[in-house]
Coordinates of C-alpha atoms in Angstrom, one line a residue:
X1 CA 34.1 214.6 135.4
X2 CA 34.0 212.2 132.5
X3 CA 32.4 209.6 135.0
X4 CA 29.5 212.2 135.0
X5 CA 29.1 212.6 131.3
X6 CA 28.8 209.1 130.8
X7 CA 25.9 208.7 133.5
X8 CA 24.3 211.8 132.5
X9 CA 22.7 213.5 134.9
X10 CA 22.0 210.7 136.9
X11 CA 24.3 209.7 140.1
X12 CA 25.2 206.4 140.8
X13 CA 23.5 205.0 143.9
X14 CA 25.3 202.0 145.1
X15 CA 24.4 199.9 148.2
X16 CA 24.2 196.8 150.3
X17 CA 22.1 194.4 151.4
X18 CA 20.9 194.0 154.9
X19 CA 23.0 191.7 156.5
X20 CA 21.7 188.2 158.1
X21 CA 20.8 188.8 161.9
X22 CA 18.5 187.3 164.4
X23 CA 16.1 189.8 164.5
X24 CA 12.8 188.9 166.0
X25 CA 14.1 184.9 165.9
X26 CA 15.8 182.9 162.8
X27 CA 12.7 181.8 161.5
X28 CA 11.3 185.6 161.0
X29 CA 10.8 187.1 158.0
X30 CA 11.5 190.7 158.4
X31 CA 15.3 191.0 157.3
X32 CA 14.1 189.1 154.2
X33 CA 11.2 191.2 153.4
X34 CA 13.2 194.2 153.5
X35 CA 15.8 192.5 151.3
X36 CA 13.2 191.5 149.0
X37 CA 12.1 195.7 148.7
X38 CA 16.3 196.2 148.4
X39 CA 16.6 193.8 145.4
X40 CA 13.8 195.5 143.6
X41 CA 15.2 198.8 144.2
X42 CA 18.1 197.8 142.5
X43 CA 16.2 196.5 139.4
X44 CA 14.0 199.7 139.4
X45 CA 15.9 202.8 140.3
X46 CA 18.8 203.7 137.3
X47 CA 22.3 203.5 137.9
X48 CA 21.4 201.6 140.9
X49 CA 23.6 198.2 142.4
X50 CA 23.2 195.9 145.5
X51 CA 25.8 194.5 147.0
X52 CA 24.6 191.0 149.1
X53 CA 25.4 190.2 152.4
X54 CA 24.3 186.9 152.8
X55 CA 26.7 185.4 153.4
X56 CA 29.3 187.9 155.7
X57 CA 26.6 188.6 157.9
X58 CA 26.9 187.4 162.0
X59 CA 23.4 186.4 163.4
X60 CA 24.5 187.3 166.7
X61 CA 26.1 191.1 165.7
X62 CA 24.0 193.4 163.3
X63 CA 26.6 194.8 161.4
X64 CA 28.6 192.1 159.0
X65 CA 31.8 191.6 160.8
X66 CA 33.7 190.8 157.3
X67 CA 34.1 194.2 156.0
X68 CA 36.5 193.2 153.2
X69 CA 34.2 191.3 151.3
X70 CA 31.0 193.8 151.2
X71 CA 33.9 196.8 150.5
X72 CA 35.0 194.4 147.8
X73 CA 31.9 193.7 146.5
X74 CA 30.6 197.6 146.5
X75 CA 34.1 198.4 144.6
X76 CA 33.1 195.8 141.4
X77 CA 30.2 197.9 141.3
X78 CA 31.3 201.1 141.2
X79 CA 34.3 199.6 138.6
X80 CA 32.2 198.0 136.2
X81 CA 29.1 199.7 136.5
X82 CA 29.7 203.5 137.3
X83 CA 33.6 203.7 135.3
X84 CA 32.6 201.1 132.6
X85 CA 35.2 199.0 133.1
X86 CA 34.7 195.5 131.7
X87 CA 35.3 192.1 132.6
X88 CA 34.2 192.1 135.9
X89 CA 30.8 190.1 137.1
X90 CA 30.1 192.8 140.2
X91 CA 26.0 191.8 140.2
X92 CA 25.0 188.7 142.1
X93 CA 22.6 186.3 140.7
X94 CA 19.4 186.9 140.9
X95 CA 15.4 185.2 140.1
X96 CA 14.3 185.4 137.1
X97 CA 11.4 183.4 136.7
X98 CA 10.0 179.8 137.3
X99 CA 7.8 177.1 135.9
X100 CA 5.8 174.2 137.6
X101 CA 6.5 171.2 136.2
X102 CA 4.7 168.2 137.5
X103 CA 5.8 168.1 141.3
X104 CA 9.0 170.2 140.5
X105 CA 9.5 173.9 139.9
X106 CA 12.3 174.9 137.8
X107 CA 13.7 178.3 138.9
X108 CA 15.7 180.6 136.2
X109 CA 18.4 182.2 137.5
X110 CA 20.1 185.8 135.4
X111 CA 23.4 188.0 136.3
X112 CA 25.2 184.3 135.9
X113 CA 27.8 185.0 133.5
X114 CA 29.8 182.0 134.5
X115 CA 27.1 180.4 135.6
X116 CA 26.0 179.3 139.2
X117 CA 27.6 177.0 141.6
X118 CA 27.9 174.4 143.0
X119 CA 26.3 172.0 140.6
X120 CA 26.0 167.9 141.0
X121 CA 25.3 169.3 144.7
X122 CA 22.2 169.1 146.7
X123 CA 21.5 173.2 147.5
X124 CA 20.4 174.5 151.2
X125 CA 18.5 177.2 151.6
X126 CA 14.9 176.6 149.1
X127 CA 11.5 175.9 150.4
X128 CA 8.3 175.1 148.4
X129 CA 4.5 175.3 148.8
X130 CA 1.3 174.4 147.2
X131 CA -1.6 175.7 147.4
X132 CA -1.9 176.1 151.2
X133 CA 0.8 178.4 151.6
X134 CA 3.0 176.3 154.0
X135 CA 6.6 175.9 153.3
X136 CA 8.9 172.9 153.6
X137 CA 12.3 172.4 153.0
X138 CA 13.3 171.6 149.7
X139 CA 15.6 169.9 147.3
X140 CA 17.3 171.7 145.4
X141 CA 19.6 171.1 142.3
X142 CA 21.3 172.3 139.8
X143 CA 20.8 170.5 136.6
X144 CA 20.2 170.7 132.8
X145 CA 21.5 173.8 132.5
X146 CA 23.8 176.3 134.5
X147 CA 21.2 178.8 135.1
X148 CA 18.2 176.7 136.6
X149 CA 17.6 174.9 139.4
X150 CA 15.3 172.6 140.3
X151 CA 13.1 172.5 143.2
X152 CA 11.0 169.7 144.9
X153 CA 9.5 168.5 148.1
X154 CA 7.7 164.7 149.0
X155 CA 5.3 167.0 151.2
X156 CA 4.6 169.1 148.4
X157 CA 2.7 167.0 145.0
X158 CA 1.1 170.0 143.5
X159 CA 4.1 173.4 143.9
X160 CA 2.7 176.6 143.7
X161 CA 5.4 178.9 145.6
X162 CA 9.4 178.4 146.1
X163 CA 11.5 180.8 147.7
X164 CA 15.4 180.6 148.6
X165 CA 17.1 182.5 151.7
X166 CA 13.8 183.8 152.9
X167 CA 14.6 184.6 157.0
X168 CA 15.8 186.6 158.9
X169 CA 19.0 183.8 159.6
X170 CA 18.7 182.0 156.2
X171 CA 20.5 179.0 154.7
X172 CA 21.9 179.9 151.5
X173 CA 23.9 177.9 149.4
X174 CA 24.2 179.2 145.7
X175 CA 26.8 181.4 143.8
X176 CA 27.5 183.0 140.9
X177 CA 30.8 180.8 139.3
X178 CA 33.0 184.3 140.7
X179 CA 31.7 183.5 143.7
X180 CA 28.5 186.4 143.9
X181 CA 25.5 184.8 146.4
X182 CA 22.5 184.3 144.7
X183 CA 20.5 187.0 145.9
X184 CA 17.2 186.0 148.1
X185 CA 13.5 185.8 146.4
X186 CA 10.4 184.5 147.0
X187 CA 7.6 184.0 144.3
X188 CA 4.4 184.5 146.8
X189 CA 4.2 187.8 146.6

């Protein structure tokens, strides 16, 4: 088919996230550690896409209840990315890279081609860490431009680490501006 031609010989591989759920307790890491392998797959195997779940997830019930919106989400994919059809933002936000600043980190955000949301808005769901390792909740913002956000703690002087979503139950609180969850990361790696 001509859907074939234009991937070469290379099938699309489309697929989505694990969804939130209360694993071994809220507070664990393991859901997040496998999203974290998921989100790199997608950045390293071709004609790949990930479709998040953050947020249509039920802690209590493994499998997302809301079926429309990761069908929805899986069918932008496969219409942008696999029948090159334009104008629709199908890949959630994701980490880019970040710089310590002082007792701030600012965190660059990509895949945000109307931006991220909500601005003027104090975000849930980012912890930092210094040196030590520990994590503490975190302010979160975003300001001075559309695609960064910046992160700080009063427990935490000298950042090292931030990460966003990063449990097994996370808060999560950013969006692409059509409404795409910022995918989870973590920078201690």
């Amino acid at each position: 088919s001509d859907v074939y031609k234009r991937q070469g010989d290379k099938m699309p591989f489309l697929f989505v996230e694990i969804a939130p759920f209360d694993y071994e307790g809220a507070d664990g890491i393991s859901a997040a550690l496998l999203r974290e392998a998921q989100a790199d797959a997608s950045r390293t195997i071709p004609n790949s896409g990930i479709a998040s779940t953050i947020d249509a997830g039920n802690y209590n019930f493994i499998h997302p209840v809301d079926k429309a919106t990761v069908g929805q989400r899986l069918a932008w994919l496969a219409l942008s990315d696999t029948y090159g059809i334009t104008g629709i933002a199908s890949h959630s936000p994701q980490y880019d890279r970040h710089e310590i600043i002082g007792d701030k980190i600012r965190v660059f955000v990509t895949e945000t081609p109307n931006n991220i949301a909500p601005m003027w808005t104090s975000l849930a769901g980012f912890e930092i860490a210094g040196d030590d390792g520990i994590f503490h909740p975190a302010k979160a913002e975003i300001i001075d431009s559309p695609t960064c956000i910046v992160v700080s703690s009063p427990e935490v002087t000298k950042p090292k680490h931030v990460r966003y979503a990063f449990h097994n139950t996370p808060l999560h609180s950013v969006y692409s501006g059509f409404g795409l969850p910022l995918l989870p990361f973590r920078t201690d790696r």
